[in-house]
Short mmCIF file of C-alpha atoms and ligand atoms in Angstrom, two decimals:
data_model
loop_
_atom_site.label_atom_id
_atom_site.label_comp_id
_atom_site.label_asym_id
_atom_site.label_seq_id
_atom_site.Cartn_x
_atom_site.Cartn_y
_atom_site.Cartn_z
CA ASP A 1 13.67 0.04 -26.29
CA HIS A 2 10.77 -1.86 -24.85
CA ASN A 3 9.48 1.15 -22.93
CA SER A 4 8.40 2.77 -26.16
CA LEU A 5 6.45 -0.36 -27.06
CA ALA A 6 3.50 0.27 -24.75
CA LEU A 7 2.52 -3.25 -23.79
CA PRO A 8 -1.00 -3.99 -24.99
CA VAL A 9 -3.84 -4.19 -22.51
CA GLY A 10 -4.40 -7.85 -21.83
CA THR A 11 -0.73 -8.63 -21.37
CA THR A 12 -0.36 -11.03 -18.46
CA LEU A 13 1.46 -9.85 -15.34
CA ASP A 14 4.15 -12.46 -15.96
CA ARG A 15 4.88 -11.20 -19.47
CA PHE A 16 4.74 -7.60 -18.28
CA ILE A 17 7.29 -8.28 -15.51
CA MET A 18 9.53 -10.10 -17.99
CA ARG A 19 9.45 -7.24 -20.53
CA LYS A 20 9.89 -4.53 -17.89
CA GLN A 21 12.80 -6.40 -16.31
CA GLU A 22 14.80 -5.71 -19.47
CA ASP A 23 14.57 -2.00 -18.61
CA PHE A 24 16.56 -2.62 -15.43
CA PRO A 25 20.33 -2.29 -15.60
CA TYR A 26 21.98 -5.40 -14.13
CA ALA A 27 18.50 -6.89 -13.63
CA THR A 28 19.14 -10.34 -12.34
CA GLY A 29 15.50 -11.30 -12.06
CA GLU A 30 15.23 -11.39 -8.28
CA LEU A 31 12.83 -8.43 -8.12
CA SER A 32 10.79 -9.98 -10.92
CA GLN A 33 10.62 -13.23 -8.98
CA LEU A 34 9.65 -11.34 -5.81
CA LEU A 35 6.76 -9.63 -7.61
CA ARG A 36 5.60 -13.04 -8.82
CA ASP A 37 5.76 -14.39 -5.25
CA ILE A 38 3.55 -11.53 -4.08
CA ALA A 39 1.10 -12.11 -6.93
CA LEU A 40 0.84 -15.78 -5.94
CA ALA A 41 0.01 -14.88 -2.34
CA THR A 42 -2.66 -12.42 -3.47
CA LYS A 43 -4.36 -15.19 -5.50
CA ILE A 44 -4.51 -17.40 -2.41
CA VAL A 45 -5.74 -14.60 -0.13
CA ASN A 46 -8.28 -13.55 -2.77
CA ARG A 47 -9.79 -17.03 -2.75
CA GLU A 48 -10.07 -17.03 1.04
CA ILE A 49 -11.63 -13.57 1.10
CA ASN A 50 -14.21 -14.60 -1.48
CA ARG A 51 -15.25 -17.51 0.72
CA SER A 52 -14.94 -15.80 4.10
CA GLY A 53 -18.70 -15.98 4.57
CA LEU A 54 -18.65 -19.72 3.89
CA ILE A 55 -15.61 -21.01 5.71
CA ASP A 56 -14.89 -20.12 9.27
CA ILE A 57 -12.45 -17.25 8.74
CA ALA A 58 -14.78 -14.33 9.28
CA GLY A 59 -14.89 -12.55 12.60
CA ALA A 60 -12.34 -11.91 15.31
CA TYR A 61 -9.38 -14.16 15.92
CA GLY A 62 -9.51 -13.47 19.63
CA ASN A 63 -6.06 -11.86 19.81
CA ARG A 64 -4.79 -8.27 20.07
CA ASN A 65 -1.97 -7.23 17.75
CA VAL A 66 0.85 -4.82 18.53
CA GLN A 67 -1.41 -2.01 17.31
CA GLY A 68 -3.86 -2.78 20.12
CA GLU A 69 -6.42 -3.88 17.52
CA ASP A 70 -8.58 -6.98 17.71
CA GLN A 71 -7.06 -9.15 14.99
CA GLN A 72 -9.60 -10.50 12.53
CA LYS A 73 -9.12 -14.10 11.43
CA LEU A 74 -8.44 -12.89 7.90
CA ASP A 75 -5.70 -10.56 9.21
CA VAL A 76 -3.93 -13.62 10.55
CA VAL A 77 -4.65 -15.82 7.52
CA ALA A 78 -3.40 -13.18 5.07
CA ASN A 79 -0.31 -12.57 7.21
CA ILE A 80 0.58 -16.27 7.20
CA ARG A 81 -0.01 -16.60 3.43
CA PHE A 82 2.20 -13.64 2.53
CA ILE A 83 5.00 -14.62 4.90
CA ARG A 84 4.96 -18.18 3.52
CA ALA A 85 4.98 -17.03 -0.12
CA LEU A 86 7.88 -14.64 0.55
CA ARG A 87 9.80 -17.27 2.53
CA ASN A 88 9.34 -19.92 -0.17
CA GLY A 89 10.20 -17.42 -2.92
CA GLY A 90 13.69 -17.02 -1.47
CA GLU A 91 14.26 -13.38 -2.47
CA VAL A 92 13.32 -11.72 0.84
CA CYS A 93 15.53 -11.93 3.95
CA THR A 94 13.36 -9.94 6.40
CA ILE A 95 9.69 -8.86 6.62
CA VAL A 96 7.92 -6.12 8.60
CA SER A 97 4.21 -6.82 9.04
CA GLU A 98 1.47 -4.81 10.71
CA GLU A 99 0.50 -8.04 12.49
CA ASP A 100 3.92 -8.80 14.03
CA GLU A 101 5.64 -6.65 16.65
CA GLU A 102 9.17 -7.74 15.66
CA VAL A 103 10.66 -8.23 12.18
CA ILE A 104 10.14 -11.70 10.70
CA GLN A 105 13.33 -13.47 9.55
CA THR A 106 12.61 -15.72 6.60
CA GLY A 107 15.88 -17.63 6.79
CA ASN A 108 16.75 -16.51 3.25
CA ASN A 109 19.94 -14.76 4.30
CA GLN A 110 21.09 -14.61 0.66
CA GLY A 111 17.89 -12.67 -0.13
CA LYS A 112 18.59 -9.09 -1.29
CA TYR A 113 15.20 -7.61 -0.41
CA VAL A 114 13.16 -6.52 2.59
CA VAL A 115 9.35 -6.24 2.48
CA ALA A 116 7.12 -4.09 4.71
CA MET A 117 3.48 -5.10 4.44
CA ASP A 118 -0.06 -4.54 5.63
CA PRO A 119 -1.35 -8.03 4.83
CA LEU A 120 -4.95 -7.03 5.16
CA ASP A 121 -6.02 -3.38 5.15
CA GLY A 122 -9.51 -2.36 6.21
CA SER A 123 -10.11 -5.44 8.36
CA SER A 124 -13.13 -3.89 10.03
CA ASN A 125 -14.86 -4.18 6.64
CA ILE A 126 -14.36 -7.90 6.05
CA ASP A 127 -17.58 -9.09 7.68
CA VAL A 128 -19.73 -6.44 5.97
CA ASN A 129 -18.45 -7.27 2.47
CA VAL A 130 -16.82 -3.91 1.77
CA SER A 131 -13.62 -3.75 -0.32
CA ILE A 132 -10.39 -4.50 1.57
CA GLY A 133 -6.76 -4.55 0.50
CA THR A 134 -3.13 -5.57 0.92
CA ILE A 135 -0.29 -3.01 0.82
CA PHE A 136 3.42 -3.77 0.33
CA SER A 137 6.71 -1.91 0.06
CA ILE A 138 10.03 -3.37 -1.15
CA TYR A 139 13.55 -2.21 -0.19
CA ARG A 140 17.00 -3.51 -1.04
CA ARG A 141 18.71 -4.69 2.15
CA ILE A 142 21.59 -2.59 3.52
CA SER A 143 23.22 -5.31 5.65
CA PRO A 144 25.65 -7.69 3.88
CA THR A 145 24.14 -10.58 1.94
CA GLY A 146 24.55 -13.81 3.85
CA THR A 147 23.83 -12.20 7.23
CA VAL A 148 20.47 -12.09 9.02
CA GLY A 149 18.54 -8.94 8.03
CA ASN A 150 18.20 -6.31 10.76
CA GLU A 151 16.02 -3.37 11.82
CA GLN A 152 18.22 -0.86 9.94
CA ASP A 153 17.33 -2.75 6.75
CA CYS A 154 13.69 -2.08 7.61
CA LEU A 155 13.90 1.54 8.82
CA GLN A 156 14.88 3.06 5.48
CA ARG A 157 13.09 6.22 4.34
CA GLY A 158 10.46 5.92 1.64
CA THR A 159 12.68 7.39 -1.07
CA HIS A 160 14.72 4.16 -0.88
CA GLN A 161 11.79 1.98 -1.95
CA VAL A 162 12.58 -0.23 -4.94
CA ALA A 163 8.92 -1.09 -5.54
CA ALA A 164 5.53 -0.62 -3.88
CA GLY A 165 2.02 -1.83 -4.57
CA TYR A 166 -1.40 -2.74 -3.31
CA VAL A 167 -4.12 -5.25 -4.02
CA ILE A 168 -7.76 -4.21 -3.81
CA TYR A 169 -10.19 -7.08 -3.22
CA GLY A 170 -13.27 -5.29 -4.54
CA SER A 171 -15.90 -5.81 -7.23
CA SER A 172 -12.86 -7.08 -9.08
CA THR A 173 -9.47 -7.93 -7.60
CA MET A 174 -6.70 -5.65 -8.86
CA LEU A 175 -2.95 -5.42 -8.32
CA VAL A 176 -1.52 -1.91 -8.74
CA TYR A 177 2.25 -1.40 -8.41
CA THR A 178 5.28 0.66 -9.38
CA THR A 179 8.99 -0.13 -9.66
CA GLY A 180 9.82 3.56 -10.16
CA ASN A 181 8.85 3.69 -13.86
CA GLY A 182 5.18 4.65 -13.63
CA VAL A 183 2.16 2.83 -12.19
CA ASN A 184 0.34 -0.09 -13.80
CA GLY A 185 -2.88 -1.86 -12.80
CA PHE A 186 -3.70 -5.53 -13.38
CA THR A 187 -7.12 -7.13 -13.04
CA TYR A 188 -7.42 -10.74 -11.81
CA GLU A 189 -9.34 -13.30 -13.86
CA PRO A 190 -10.12 -16.01 -11.29
CA SER A 191 -11.23 -18.57 -13.88
CA LEU A 192 -7.72 -18.43 -15.38
CA GLY A 193 -5.80 -17.58 -12.20
CA GLU A 194 -4.04 -14.77 -14.08
CA PHE A 195 -3.61 -11.03 -13.64
CA PHE A 196 -4.04 -9.10 -16.92
CA LEU A 197 -2.83 -5.55 -17.63
CA SER A 198 -6.03 -3.46 -17.52
CA HIS A 199 -4.82 0.02 -16.42
CA PRO A 200 -1.49 0.83 -18.11
CA ASN A 201 0.40 3.99 -17.01
CA ILE A 202 -2.07 5.15 -14.37
CA THR A 203 -1.88 8.92 -13.77
CA ILE A 204 -3.87 10.71 -11.05
CA PRO A 205 -5.82 13.80 -12.22
CA ALA A 206 -3.94 16.95 -11.09
CA SER A 207 -7.06 18.07 -9.28
CA GLY A 208 -10.32 16.54 -8.20
CA SER A 209 -13.51 17.15 -6.31
CA VAL A 210 -13.47 14.29 -3.81
CA TYR A 211 -12.20 14.51 -0.23
CA SER A 212 -11.86 11.46 2.00
CA ILE A 213 -11.60 11.96 5.75
CA ASN A 214 -13.36 10.60 8.82
CA GLU A 215 -15.30 13.70 9.87
CA GLY A 216 -16.26 11.92 13.08
CA SER A 217 -12.92 13.27 14.35
CA ALA A 218 -13.70 16.87 13.26
CA ASP A 219 -13.58 18.12 16.86
CA SER A 220 -9.84 17.33 16.93
CA PHE A 221 -9.00 18.86 13.51
CA SER A 222 -6.48 21.72 13.60
CA ALA A 223 -7.71 25.18 12.59
CA GLY A 224 -5.96 24.87 9.22
CA LEU A 225 -7.48 21.45 8.51
CA ALA A 226 -10.94 22.64 9.57
CA SER A 227 -10.57 25.57 7.14
CA PHE A 228 -9.60 23.20 4.32
CA ILE A 229 -12.64 20.98 4.98
CA ALA A 230 -14.87 24.11 5.00
CA TYR A 231 -13.24 25.06 1.67
CA CYS A 232 -14.12 21.63 0.21
CA LYS A 233 -17.74 22.20 1.25
CA GLN A 234 -17.80 25.69 -0.27
CA GLN A 235 -16.55 24.10 -3.51
CA SER A 236 -19.34 21.49 -3.20
CA TYR A 237 -16.81 18.66 -3.39
CA SER A 238 -18.05 15.11 -2.73
CA ALA A 239 -17.27 13.46 0.59
CA ARG A 240 -16.30 9.84 -0.07
CA TYR A 241 -14.97 7.75 2.86
CA ILE A 242 -15.16 3.97 2.77
CA GLY A 243 -13.00 3.47 5.86
CA SER A 244 -10.80 1.14 3.89
CA LEU A 245 -7.60 2.97 2.97
CA VAL A 246 -6.82 0.95 -0.16
CA ALA A 247 -10.38 1.39 -1.52
CA ASP A 248 -10.43 5.13 -0.76
CA PHE A 249 -6.93 5.59 -2.21
CA HIS A 250 -7.67 3.57 -5.39
CA ARG A 251 -10.82 5.58 -6.18
CA ASN A 252 -8.95 8.87 -5.74
CA LEU A 253 -5.99 7.61 -7.81
CA LEU A 254 -8.27 6.93 -10.78
CA LYS A 255 -10.76 9.81 -10.40
CA GLY A 256 -8.77 12.51 -8.58
CA GLY A 257 -9.23 13.57 -4.96
CA ILE A 258 -7.49 13.71 -1.60
CA TYR A 259 -7.38 11.19 1.28
CA ILE A 260 -6.56 12.56 4.73
CA TYR A 261 -5.87 10.71 7.96
CA PRO A 262 -4.91 13.59 10.28
CA PRO A 263 -3.70 13.64 13.89
CA THR A 264 -6.75 12.96 16.11
CA GLN A 265 -7.52 12.83 19.84
CA LYS A 266 -7.25 9.02 19.72
CA SER A 267 -4.20 8.96 17.41
CA PRO A 268 -2.06 12.11 17.88
CA SER A 269 0.30 11.00 15.07
CA GLY A 270 -2.56 9.77 12.89
CA LYS A 271 -3.64 6.14 12.71
CA LEU A 272 -1.84 5.01 9.56
CA ARG A 273 1.60 3.44 9.71
CA LEU A 274 4.54 4.99 7.85
CA LEU A 275 6.32 1.82 6.72
CA TYR A 276 3.50 -0.25 5.24
CA GLU A 277 0.65 2.18 4.57
CA CYS A 278 1.92 5.77 4.04
CA ASN A 279 5.21 5.14 2.19
CA PRO A 280 4.01 2.58 -0.38
CA LEU A 281 0.98 4.72 -1.29
CA ALA A 282 3.20 7.82 -1.39
CA PHE A 283 5.55 6.12 -3.88
CA ILE A 284 2.62 5.05 -6.06
CA VAL A 285 0.90 8.46 -6.00
CA GLU A 286 4.13 10.32 -6.86
CA GLN A 287 4.80 7.92 -9.74
CA ALA A 288 1.25 8.71 -10.92
CA GLY A 289 1.90 12.49 -10.74
CA GLY A 290 0.30 13.16 -7.33
CA LYS A 291 1.65 14.18 -3.90
CA SER A 292 1.89 12.79 -0.37
CA SER A 293 2.92 14.48 2.88
CA ASN A 294 2.23 14.57 6.59
CA GLY A 295 0.83 18.06 5.98
CA TYR A 296 4.29 19.64 6.09
CA THR A 297 6.99 17.16 4.98
CA ARG A 298 7.04 14.86 1.95
CA THR A 299 6.00 11.42 3.25
CA MET A 300 8.91 9.60 1.59
CA GLU A 301 11.46 11.88 3.28
CA ILE A 302 10.25 11.19 6.80
CA GLU A 303 12.91 9.28 8.76
CA PRO A 304 11.38 6.12 10.35
CA THR A 305 12.31 5.54 14.00
CA GLY A 306 10.23 2.44 14.72
CA LEU A 307 8.72 -0.40 12.67
CA HIS A 308 5.16 0.66 13.50
CA ASP A 309 5.55 4.47 13.50
CA ARG A 310 2.27 6.21 12.79
CA CYS A 311 2.24 9.24 10.51
CA PRO A 312 -0.45 11.72 9.37
CA LEU A 313 -1.29 11.14 5.68
CA PHE A 314 -2.38 13.76 3.12
CA VAL A 315 -2.29 11.94 -0.22
CA GLY A 316 -3.79 12.38 -3.69
CA SER A 317 -4.10 14.96 -6.46
CA LYS A 318 -1.23 17.46 -6.52
CA ASP A 319 -3.45 20.57 -6.44
CA LEU A 320 -5.50 19.31 -3.49
CA VAL A 321 -2.50 18.25 -1.37
CA GLU A 322 -0.85 21.62 -2.06
CA LYS A 323 -4.11 23.37 -1.16
CA VAL A 324 -4.44 21.69 2.23
CA GLU A 325 -0.73 22.34 2.91
CA GLU A 326 -1.39 26.05 2.26
CA PHE A 327 -4.23 26.04 4.80
CA LEU A 328 -2.06 24.21 7.35
CA ALA A 329 0.88 26.59 6.82
CA ALA A 330 -1.40 29.61 7.31
CA GLU A 331 -2.77 28.42 10.67
P1 AHG B 1 -6.02 -1.83 9.01
O1 AHG B 1 -7.32 -2.53 8.80
O2 AHG B 1 -4.91 -2.38 8.14
O3 AHG B 1 -5.66 -1.76 10.47
O4 AHG B 1 -6.19 -0.33 8.48
C1 AHG B 1 -7.34 0.33 8.81
C2 AHG B 1 -7.21 1.78 8.43
C3 AHG B 1 -7.54 2.09 6.97
O5 AHG B 1 -7.82 0.98 6.20
C4 AHG B 1 -8.78 2.91 7.07
O6 AHG B 1 -8.79 3.96 6.11
C5 AHG B 1 -8.70 3.48 8.44
O7 AHG B 1 -8.09 2.47 9.24
C6 AHG B 1 -10.07 3.78 8.98
O8 AHG B 1 -9.83 4.34 10.25
P2 AHG B 1 -11.08 5.06 11.00
O9 AHG B 1 -12.07 3.96 11.24
O10 AHG B 1 -10.46 5.62 12.25
O11 AHG B 1 -11.59 6.12 10.08
MN1 MN B 2 -5.08 -3.43 11.58
MN1 MN B 3 -4.12 -0.81 7.04
MN1 MN B 4 -4.04 -4.31 8.25
#
């Protein structure tokens, strides 16, 4: 079967999706089309990000989102681009976005899929030219085809994800995603407008010597977490924290390490959102051989109660996540 034929590096995303689709029983091509729709939106957003210093989309939009954050213009631009691409693609009935309080109905009531997305992650880094990202999670709808999608379609636990991925707009723009058969990375060639397979079958090192956490919140760390951070220092691990989740996660996925966003004074349930930040990255890291939890429970088994639920995130190399969980259990 095609799986055994490892697709050569340099395969285009389109060809890769086509070949992988054959691995799906009853694949009817909708998920493949949906992945193409997302790739199209990332190309458009990538172009706008690369020009954000030149055209007037840097800086604040002058609006607060449901998170209580000052929306950046690029937050809004990316949100519009992804919603439009998913609406025009026809495969998605309902969308959850960090930037919208309520679910967005696309009008595609025949669409079989629901998408939860963080259209632009790391917005505070846009104006200082630090890597930023997009994160998405795909579910099959529960409600009957032909009806308007509803909140239950969107509040499924992470184990029900059909696909998940992220884009990192960094020194190069990459799309990394899984459909439950491993993780593959594609690098964008802007002069051709194509994504090419550059990182086939990504696996995260079982251990690592990088820890990523905002130590500015150390005063609110639990005793167990404080002990783990002291342990990292005794081991002379490297502290690497970009403050852009996708960039921090991507580095740790390739090199090994752990990313932690714990409960803090300001965010007692952590700052990151379960539906469109924690769950998609948890799916990817598990498919790459790593682990993700809230410190106690596997991220993908946490039952969502609200579209914008926040959830502590301990994600990365298996040994490091298990190590911090030991420290937390002992406290
Ligand atoms: P977003 O820009 O989508 O709101 O996400 C920001 C997140 C994440 O990207 C980053 O790791 C984290 O916020 C940084 O938070 P702190 O500044 O509190 O460390
Ligand atoms: Mn935000
Ligand atoms: Mn984010
Ligand atoms: Mn965001």
